[in-house]
Coordinates of C-alpha atoms and ligand atoms in Angstrom, one line a residue:
X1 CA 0.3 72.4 -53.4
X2 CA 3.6 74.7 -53.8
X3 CA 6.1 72.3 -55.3
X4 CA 9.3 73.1 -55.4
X5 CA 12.3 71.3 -57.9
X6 CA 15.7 71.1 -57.0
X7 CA 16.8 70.6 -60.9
X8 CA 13.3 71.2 -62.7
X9 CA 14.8 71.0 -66.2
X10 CA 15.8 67.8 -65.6
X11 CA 13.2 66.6 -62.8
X12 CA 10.2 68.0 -65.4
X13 CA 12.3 67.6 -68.6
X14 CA 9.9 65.9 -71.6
X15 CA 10.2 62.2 -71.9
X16 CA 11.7 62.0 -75.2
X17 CA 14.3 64.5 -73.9
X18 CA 14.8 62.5 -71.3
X19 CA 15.3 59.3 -73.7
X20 CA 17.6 60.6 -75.5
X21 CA 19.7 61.6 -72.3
X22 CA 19.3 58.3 -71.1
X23 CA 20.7 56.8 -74.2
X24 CA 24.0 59.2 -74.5
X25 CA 24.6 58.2 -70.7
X26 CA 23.9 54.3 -71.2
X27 CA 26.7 54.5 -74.2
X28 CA 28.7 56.5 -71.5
X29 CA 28.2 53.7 -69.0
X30 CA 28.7 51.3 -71.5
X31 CA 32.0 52.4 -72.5
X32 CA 33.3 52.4 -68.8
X33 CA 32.2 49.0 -68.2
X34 CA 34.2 47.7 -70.8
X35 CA 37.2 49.3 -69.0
X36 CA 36.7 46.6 -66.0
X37 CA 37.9 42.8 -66.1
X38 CA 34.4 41.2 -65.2
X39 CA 32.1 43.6 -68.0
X40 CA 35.3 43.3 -70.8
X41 CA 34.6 39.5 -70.6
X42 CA 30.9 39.6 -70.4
X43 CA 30.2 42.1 -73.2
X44 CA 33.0 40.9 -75.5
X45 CA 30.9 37.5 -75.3
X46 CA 27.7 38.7 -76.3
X47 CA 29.4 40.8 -79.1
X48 CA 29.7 44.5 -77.2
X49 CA 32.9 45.7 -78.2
X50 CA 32.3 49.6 -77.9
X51 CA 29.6 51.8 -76.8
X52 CA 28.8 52.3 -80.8
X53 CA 27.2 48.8 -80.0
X54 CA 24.5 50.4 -78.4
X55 CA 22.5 52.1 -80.5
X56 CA 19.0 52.7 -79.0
X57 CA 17.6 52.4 -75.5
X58 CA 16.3 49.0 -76.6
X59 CA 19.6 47.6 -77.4
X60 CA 20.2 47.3 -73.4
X61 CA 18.4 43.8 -74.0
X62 CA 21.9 42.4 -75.2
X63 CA 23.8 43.7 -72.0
X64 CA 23.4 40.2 -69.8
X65 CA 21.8 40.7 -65.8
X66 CA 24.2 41.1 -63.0
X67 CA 23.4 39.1 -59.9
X68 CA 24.6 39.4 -56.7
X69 CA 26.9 37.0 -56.8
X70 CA 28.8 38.0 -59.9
X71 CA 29.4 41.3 -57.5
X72 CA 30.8 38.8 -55.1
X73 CA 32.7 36.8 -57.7
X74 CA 33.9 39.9 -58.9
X75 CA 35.4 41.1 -55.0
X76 CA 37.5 42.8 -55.1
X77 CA 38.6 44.6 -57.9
X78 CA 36.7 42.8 -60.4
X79 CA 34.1 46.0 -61.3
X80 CA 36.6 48.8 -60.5
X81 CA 36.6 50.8 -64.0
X82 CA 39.0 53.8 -62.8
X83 CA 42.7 53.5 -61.1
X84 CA 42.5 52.7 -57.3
X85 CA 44.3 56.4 -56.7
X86 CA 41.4 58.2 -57.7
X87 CA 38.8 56.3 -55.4
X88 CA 37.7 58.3 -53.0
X89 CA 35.5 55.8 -50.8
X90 CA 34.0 52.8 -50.7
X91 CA 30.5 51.6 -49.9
X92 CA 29.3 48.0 -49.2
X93 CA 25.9 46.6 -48.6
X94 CA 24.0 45.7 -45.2
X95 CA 24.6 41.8 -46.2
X96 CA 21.1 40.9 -45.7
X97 CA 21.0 37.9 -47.3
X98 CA 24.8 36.8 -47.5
X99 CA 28.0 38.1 -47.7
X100 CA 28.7 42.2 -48.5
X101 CA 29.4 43.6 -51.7
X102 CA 31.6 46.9 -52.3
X103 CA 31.3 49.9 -54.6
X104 CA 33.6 52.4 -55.2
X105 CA 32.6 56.0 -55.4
X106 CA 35.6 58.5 -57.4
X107 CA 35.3 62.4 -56.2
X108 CA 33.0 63.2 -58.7
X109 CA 30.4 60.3 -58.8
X110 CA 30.2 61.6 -54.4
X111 CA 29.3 64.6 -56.0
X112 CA 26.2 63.3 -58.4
X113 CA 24.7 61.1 -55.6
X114 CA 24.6 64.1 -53.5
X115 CA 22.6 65.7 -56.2
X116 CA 20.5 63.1 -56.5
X117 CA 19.7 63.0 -53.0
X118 CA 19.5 67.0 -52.7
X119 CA 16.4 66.4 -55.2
X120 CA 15.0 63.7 -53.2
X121 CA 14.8 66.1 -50.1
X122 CA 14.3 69.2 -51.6
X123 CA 11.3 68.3 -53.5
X124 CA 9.3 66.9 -50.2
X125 CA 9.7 70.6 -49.5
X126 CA 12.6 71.2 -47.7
X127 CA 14.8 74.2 -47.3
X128 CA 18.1 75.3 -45.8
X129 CA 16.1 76.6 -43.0
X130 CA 15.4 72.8 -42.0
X131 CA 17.3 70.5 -39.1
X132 CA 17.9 67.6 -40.2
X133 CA 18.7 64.6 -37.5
X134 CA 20.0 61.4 -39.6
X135 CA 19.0 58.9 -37.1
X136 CA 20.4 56.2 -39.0
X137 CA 23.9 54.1 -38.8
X138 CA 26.5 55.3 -40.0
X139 CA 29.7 53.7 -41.7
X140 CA 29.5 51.5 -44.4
X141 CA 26.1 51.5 -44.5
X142 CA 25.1 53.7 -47.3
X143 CA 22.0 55.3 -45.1
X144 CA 24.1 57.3 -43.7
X145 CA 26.2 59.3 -45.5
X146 CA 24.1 59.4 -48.2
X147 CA 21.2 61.4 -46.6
X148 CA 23.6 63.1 -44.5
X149 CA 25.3 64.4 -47.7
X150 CA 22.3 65.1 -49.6
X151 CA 20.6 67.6 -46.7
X152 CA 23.7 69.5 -46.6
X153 CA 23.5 70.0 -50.2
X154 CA 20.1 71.2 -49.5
X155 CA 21.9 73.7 -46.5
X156 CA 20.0 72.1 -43.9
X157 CA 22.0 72.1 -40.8
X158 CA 22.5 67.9 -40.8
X159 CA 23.3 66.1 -37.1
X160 CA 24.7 63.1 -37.9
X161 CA 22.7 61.1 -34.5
X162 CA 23.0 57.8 -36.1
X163 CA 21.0 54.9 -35.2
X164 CA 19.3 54.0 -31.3
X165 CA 19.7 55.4 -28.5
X166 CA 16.4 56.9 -28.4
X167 CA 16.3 59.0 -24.8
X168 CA 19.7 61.3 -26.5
X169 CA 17.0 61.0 -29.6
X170 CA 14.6 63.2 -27.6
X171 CA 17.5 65.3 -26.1
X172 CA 18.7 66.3 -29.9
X173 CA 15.5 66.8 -31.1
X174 CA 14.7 69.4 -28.4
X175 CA 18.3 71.3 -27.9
X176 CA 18.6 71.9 -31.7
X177 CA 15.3 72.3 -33.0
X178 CA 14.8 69.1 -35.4
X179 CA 12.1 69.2 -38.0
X180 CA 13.2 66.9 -40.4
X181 CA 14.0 63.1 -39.5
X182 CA 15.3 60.3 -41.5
X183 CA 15.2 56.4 -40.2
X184 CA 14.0 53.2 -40.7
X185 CA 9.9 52.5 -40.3
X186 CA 10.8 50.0 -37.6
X187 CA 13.2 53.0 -35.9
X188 CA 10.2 55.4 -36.1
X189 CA 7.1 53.4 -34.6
X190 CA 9.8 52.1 -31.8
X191 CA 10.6 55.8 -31.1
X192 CA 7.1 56.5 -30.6
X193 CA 6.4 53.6 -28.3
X194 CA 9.6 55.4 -26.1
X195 CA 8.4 58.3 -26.1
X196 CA 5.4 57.6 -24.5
X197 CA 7.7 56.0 -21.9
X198 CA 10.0 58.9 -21.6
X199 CA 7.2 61.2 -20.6
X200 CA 8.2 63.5 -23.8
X201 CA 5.4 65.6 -24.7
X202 CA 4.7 66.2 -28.6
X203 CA 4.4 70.0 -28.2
X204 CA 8.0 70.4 -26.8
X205 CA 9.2 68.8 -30.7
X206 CA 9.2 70.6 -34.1
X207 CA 9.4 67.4 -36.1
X208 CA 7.6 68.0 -39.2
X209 CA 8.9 65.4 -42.0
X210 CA 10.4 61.9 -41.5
X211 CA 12.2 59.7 -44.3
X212 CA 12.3 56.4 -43.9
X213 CA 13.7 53.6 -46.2
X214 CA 16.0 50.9 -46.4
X215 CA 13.2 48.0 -45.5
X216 CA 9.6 47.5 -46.8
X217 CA 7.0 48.5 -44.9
X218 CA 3.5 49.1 -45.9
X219 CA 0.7 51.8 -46.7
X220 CA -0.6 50.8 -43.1
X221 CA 2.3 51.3 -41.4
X222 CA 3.1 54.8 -42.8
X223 CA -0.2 55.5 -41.8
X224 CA 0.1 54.7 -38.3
X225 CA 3.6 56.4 -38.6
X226 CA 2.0 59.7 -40.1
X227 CA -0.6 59.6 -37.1
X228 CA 1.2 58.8 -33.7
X229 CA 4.2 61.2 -34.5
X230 CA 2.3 63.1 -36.4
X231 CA 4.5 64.0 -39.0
X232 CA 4.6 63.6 -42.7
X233 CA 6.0 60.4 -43.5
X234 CA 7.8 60.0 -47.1
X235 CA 9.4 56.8 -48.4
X236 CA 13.0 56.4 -49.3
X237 CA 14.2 53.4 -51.8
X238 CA 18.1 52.8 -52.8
X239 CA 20.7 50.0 -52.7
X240 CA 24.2 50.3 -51.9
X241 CA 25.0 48.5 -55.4
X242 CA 23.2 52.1 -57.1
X243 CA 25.2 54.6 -54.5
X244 CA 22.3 54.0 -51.9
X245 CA 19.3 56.1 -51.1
X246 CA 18.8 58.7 -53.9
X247 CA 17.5 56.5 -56.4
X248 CA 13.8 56.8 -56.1
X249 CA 11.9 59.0 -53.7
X250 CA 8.6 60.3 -52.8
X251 CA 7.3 63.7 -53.5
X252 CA 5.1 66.3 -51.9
X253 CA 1.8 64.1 -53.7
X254 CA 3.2 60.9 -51.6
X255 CA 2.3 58.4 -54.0
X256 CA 4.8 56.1 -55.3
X257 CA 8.8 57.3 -55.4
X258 CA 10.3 59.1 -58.9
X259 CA 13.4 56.8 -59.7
X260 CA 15.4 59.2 -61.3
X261 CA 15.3 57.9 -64.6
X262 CA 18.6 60.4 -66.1
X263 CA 20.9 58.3 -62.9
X264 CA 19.5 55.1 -62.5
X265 CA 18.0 53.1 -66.0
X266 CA 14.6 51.0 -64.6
X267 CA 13.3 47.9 -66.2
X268 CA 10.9 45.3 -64.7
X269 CA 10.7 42.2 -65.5
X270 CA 9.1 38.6 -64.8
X271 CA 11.2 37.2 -62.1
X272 CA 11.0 33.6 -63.2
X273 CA 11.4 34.2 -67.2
X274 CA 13.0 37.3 -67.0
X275 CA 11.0 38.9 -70.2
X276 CA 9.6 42.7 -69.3
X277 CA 6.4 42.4 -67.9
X278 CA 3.3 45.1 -69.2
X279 CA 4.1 48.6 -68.0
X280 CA 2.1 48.6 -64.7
X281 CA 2.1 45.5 -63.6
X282 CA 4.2 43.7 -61.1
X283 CA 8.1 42.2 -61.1
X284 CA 11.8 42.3 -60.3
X285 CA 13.1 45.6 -60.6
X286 CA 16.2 46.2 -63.1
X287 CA 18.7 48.6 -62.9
X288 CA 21.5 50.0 -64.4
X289 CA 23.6 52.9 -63.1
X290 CA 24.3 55.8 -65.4
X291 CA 25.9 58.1 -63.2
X292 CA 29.2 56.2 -61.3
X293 CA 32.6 56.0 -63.6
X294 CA 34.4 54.0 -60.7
X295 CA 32.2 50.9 -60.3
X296 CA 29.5 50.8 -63.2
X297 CA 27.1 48.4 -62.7
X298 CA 24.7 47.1 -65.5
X299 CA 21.3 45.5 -65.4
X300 CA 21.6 44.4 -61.6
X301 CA 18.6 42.3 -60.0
X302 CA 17.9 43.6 -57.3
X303 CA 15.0 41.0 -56.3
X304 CA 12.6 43.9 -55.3
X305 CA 9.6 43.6 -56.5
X306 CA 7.2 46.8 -57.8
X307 CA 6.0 48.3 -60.5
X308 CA 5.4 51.2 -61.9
X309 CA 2.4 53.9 -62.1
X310 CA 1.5 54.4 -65.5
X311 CA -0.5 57.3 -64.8
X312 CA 1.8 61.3 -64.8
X313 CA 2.4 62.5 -61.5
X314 CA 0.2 65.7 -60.1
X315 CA 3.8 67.3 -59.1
X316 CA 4.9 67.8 -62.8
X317 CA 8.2 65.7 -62.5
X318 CA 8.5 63.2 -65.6
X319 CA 10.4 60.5 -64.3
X320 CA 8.2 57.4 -63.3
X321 CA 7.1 56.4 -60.1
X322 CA 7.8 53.2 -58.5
X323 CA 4.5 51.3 -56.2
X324 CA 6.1 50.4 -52.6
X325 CA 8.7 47.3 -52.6
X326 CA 6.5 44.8 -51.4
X327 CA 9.8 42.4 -50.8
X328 CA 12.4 40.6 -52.3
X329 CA 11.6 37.8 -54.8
X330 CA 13.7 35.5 -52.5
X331 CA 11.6 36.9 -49.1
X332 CA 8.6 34.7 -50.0
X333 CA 8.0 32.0 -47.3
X334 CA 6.6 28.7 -48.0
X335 CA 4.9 27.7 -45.5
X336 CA 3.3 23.7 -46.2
X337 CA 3.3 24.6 -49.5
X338 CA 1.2 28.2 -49.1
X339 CA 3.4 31.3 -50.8
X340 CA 3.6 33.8 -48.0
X341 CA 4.8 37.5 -48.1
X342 CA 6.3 38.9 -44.4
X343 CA 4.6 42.5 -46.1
X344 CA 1.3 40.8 -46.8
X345 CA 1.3 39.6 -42.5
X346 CA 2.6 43.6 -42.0
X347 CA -0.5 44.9 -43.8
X348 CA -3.4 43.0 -41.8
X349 CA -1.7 43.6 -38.3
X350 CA -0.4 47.0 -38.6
X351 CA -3.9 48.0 -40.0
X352 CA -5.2 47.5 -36.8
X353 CA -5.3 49.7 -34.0
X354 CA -5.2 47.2 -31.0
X355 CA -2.1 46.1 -32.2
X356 CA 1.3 47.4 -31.1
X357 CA 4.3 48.9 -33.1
X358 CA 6.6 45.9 -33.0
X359 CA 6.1 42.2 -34.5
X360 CA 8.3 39.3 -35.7
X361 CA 7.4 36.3 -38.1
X362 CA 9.0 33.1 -36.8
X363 CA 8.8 29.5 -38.6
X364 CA 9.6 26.3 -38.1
X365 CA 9.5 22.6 -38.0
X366 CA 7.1 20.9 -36.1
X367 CA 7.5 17.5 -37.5
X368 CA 7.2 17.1 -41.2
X369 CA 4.8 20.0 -40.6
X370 CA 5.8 24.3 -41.1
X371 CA 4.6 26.1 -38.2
X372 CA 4.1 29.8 -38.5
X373 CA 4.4 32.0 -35.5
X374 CA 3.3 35.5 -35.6
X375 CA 5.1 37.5 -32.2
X376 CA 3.6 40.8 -31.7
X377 CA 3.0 43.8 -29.6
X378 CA -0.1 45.3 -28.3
X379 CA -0.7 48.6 -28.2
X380 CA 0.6 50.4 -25.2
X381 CA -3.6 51.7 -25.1
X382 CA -4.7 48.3 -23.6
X383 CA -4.1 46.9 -20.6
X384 CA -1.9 43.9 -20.8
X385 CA -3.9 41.8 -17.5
X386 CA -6.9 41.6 -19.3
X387 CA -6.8 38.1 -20.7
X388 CA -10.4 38.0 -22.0
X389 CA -9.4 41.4 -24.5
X390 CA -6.1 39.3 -25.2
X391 CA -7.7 36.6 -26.8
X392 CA -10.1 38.2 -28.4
X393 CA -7.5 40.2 -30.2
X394 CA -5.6 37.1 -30.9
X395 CA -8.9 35.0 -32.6
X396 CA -9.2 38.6 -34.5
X397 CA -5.2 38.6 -35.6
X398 CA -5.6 34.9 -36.3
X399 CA -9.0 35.0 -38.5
X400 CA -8.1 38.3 -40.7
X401 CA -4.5 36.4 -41.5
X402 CA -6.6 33.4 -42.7
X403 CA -8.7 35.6 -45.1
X404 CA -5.4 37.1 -46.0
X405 CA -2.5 34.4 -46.6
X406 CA -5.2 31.3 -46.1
X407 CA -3.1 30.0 -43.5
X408 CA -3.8 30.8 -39.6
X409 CA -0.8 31.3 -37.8
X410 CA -0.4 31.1 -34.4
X411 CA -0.6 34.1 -32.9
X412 CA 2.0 35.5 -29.6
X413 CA 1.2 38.9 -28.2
X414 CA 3.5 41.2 -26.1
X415 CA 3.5 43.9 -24.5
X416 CA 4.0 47.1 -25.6
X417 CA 8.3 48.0 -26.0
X418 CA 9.2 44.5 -25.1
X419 CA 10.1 43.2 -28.0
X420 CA 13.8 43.7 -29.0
X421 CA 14.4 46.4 -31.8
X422 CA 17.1 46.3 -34.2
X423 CA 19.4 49.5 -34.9
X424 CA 19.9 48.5 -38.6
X425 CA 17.1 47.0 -40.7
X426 CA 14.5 45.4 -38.6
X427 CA 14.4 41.5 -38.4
X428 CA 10.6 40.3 -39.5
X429 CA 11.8 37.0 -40.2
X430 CA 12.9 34.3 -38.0
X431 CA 12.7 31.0 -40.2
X432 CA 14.4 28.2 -38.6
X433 CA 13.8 25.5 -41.0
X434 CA 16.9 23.6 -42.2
X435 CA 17.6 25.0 -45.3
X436 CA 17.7 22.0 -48.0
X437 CA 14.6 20.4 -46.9
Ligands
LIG501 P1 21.4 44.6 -48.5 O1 21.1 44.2 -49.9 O2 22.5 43.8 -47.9 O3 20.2 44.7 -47.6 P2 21.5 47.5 -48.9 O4 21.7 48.3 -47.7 O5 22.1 48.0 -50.1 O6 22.0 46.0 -48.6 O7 19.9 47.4 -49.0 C1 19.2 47.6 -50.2 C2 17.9 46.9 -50.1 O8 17.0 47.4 -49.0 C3 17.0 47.1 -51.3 O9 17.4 46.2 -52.4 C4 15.6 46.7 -50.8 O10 15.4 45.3 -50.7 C5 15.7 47.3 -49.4 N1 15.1 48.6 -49.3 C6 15.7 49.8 -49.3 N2 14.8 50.8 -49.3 C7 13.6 50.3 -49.3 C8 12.2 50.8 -49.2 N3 11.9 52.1 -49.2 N4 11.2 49.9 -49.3 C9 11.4 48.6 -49.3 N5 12.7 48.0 -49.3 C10 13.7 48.9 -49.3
LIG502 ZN1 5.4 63.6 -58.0

């Protein structure tokens, strides 16, 4: 394969190089958190007066975790390290599970997330020759502007789309020319089932690449992806509270997404204890950004879990890859005392081919009793009258879910394009339980 680097002394510097440049830019971050009221007060308590208090990579250990909710304490002002008059823009989070947060960018840290997206793009082997249709919302949301600003780093020639709408979709795609798309998994497989409906033929697109992010999604599901649009799928991980996309990405070799190690400092750890778990193995992500000056934020939980390959990637790049978020921590469903995963449901029913590109997970009480109620499509391939086929594909959903998650949901099917779509990040879980019992 003919990679191709965007920054190669940096994306294929050696690791201790790397270290080191880590290191000068965690003293860096350091020393602008300690200009903001929340980290002045945090630090000062656990003795970090000055970035001289950091003295190795390993002394990040004394820097306490940032939650969410010290972001929201914090609102709105509390983690602004620059004067107001030289923020440029601000940034807040989808709110997914509670109220937004908001991070300010100044001119230059635009700048360096642009980079960092620019390498993200460039090395899945893009080029200014590309189109590039951003099919995702724009606004606050940092989906959008974020890719948007990173392909026109690149030179592609970027139409902003945003989200839905898929038959002007179609229209876009075939007036300019689009090769490139970027947009959620749940975006892509619906476009695919409209597509079909629209009549468009494949031939009359030049789509060639998709990016999609922003919500888990699994191997399966890229697969089917790669397959019915017949594109190359590549996966797309940020969070508004590190810029956005741009922090770790796949390349060319699609296996696990280079976090870029000199911009965004990675540790995992064991959700429960919070101690580092064995390089490889599984657990809440860590981060700390090392390349924002107006709102730095240190050792944030994100509550995605991965880990990390421990194996150097074919491409050459040195920064490590992260294994598909399977979830949040605080996703898991427990369901009459049985630890459920929405993504481990996603990987037994988009792994099959009877079954359509759409699906959502509701629960609820029945009594003292959880009931579990997977909702999905069939594909648009079978013919929704034939009752006997029906139920045999629902004994098949409901047996390979029970070798799976050792429960056996009930099982709905639809038919194809009837369940609703969301433009933003697609709603896989409908849990109706009251909350405290
Ligand atoms: P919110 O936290 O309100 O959803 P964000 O828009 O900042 O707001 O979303 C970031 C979150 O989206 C991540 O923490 C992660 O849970 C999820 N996410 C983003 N990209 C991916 C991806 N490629 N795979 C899985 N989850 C993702
Ligand atoms: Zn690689």
């Amino acid at each position: 394969m003919n990679f191709q680097y965007w920054q190669p002394e940096i994306e294929k510097m050696p690791r201790a190089e790397l270290k080191a440049l880590q290191l000068e830019k965690l003293k860096k971050e350091v020393a602008i958190a300690l200009r903001t009221t929340f980290y002045k007060e945090r630090l000062s308590k656990k003795g970090i007066k000055s970035e001289d208090d950091i003295k190795s990579l390993d002394d990040i250990k004394k820097i306490p975790f940032t939650a969410k909710n010290d972001l929201r304490d914090g609102f709105p002002y509390g983690f602004l390290s620059i004067p107001k008059e030289d923020v440029v823009r601000l940034h807040s989070s989808s709110g997914t599970t509670g109220v937004p947060t908001t991070i300010y960018f100044s001119r230059d840290d635009i700048k360096r997330w642009a980079n960092y997206m620019a390498r993200c793009i460039y090395g899945t082997g893009c080029t200014k020759n590309d189109v590039f249709q951003n099919m995702i919302t724009y606004g606050l949301f940092t989906g959008g502007l974020g890719l948007h600003q990173g392909g026109e780093e690149v030179g592609m020639m970027v139409i902003p789309a945003g989200a839905g709408n898929t038959a002007r979709q179609f229209k876009m795609m075939q007036d300019y020319g689009t090769t490139v798309v970027h947009a959620t998994p749940s975006f892509l497989l619906h476009l695919e089932t409209k597509m079909k409906e629209a009549g468009v033929e494949r031939d009359s697109l030049f789509i060639k690449r998709a990016f999609a992010g922003a919500e888990p999604y699994s191997e399966d599901t890229r697969r089917r992806i790669e397959a019915l649009l017949k594109i190359d799928v590549y996966n797309s991980y940020g969070l508004s509270e590190m810029n956005g996309p741009g922090v770790a990405f796949e390349c060319q070799c699609k296996e696990g997404m280079h976090i870029w190690e000199d911009g965004y400092f990675p540790e995992i750890v064991n959700p429960q204890t919070l101690e580092p778990v064995k390089e490889g193995e599984t657990g809440e992500l860590i981060l700390t950004i090392l390349c924002r000056e107006a709102t730095p934020i240190l050792r944030y939980r994100t509550r995605d879990l991965t880990s990390f390959y421990t194996e150097a990637c074919p491409c050459g790049r040195t920064h490590r890859r992260l294994r598909r978020i399977t979830g949040r921590s605080d996703d898991m469903l427990i369901i009459n005392g049985v630890n459920v995963f929405p993504s481990q449901i996603e990987e037994v029913i988009m792994g099959m081919k009877e079954v359509g590109n759409n699906y959502l997970i509701v629960v609820e009480k029945d009594g003292a009793l959880d009931r579990m109620t997977v909702k999905t499509e069939v594909s648009s391939e079978i013919f929704f009258d034939d009752a006997r086929l029906l139920n045999a594909l629902k004994e098949k959903i409901m047996e390979t879910l029970k070798v799976s998650i050792s429960i056996s949901p009930k099982v709905e099917l639809h038919e194809s394009g009837s369940m609703p779509v969301s433009e933003g990040k697609a709603v896989r879980v409908k849990d109706t339980r009251p909350k405290d019992f």
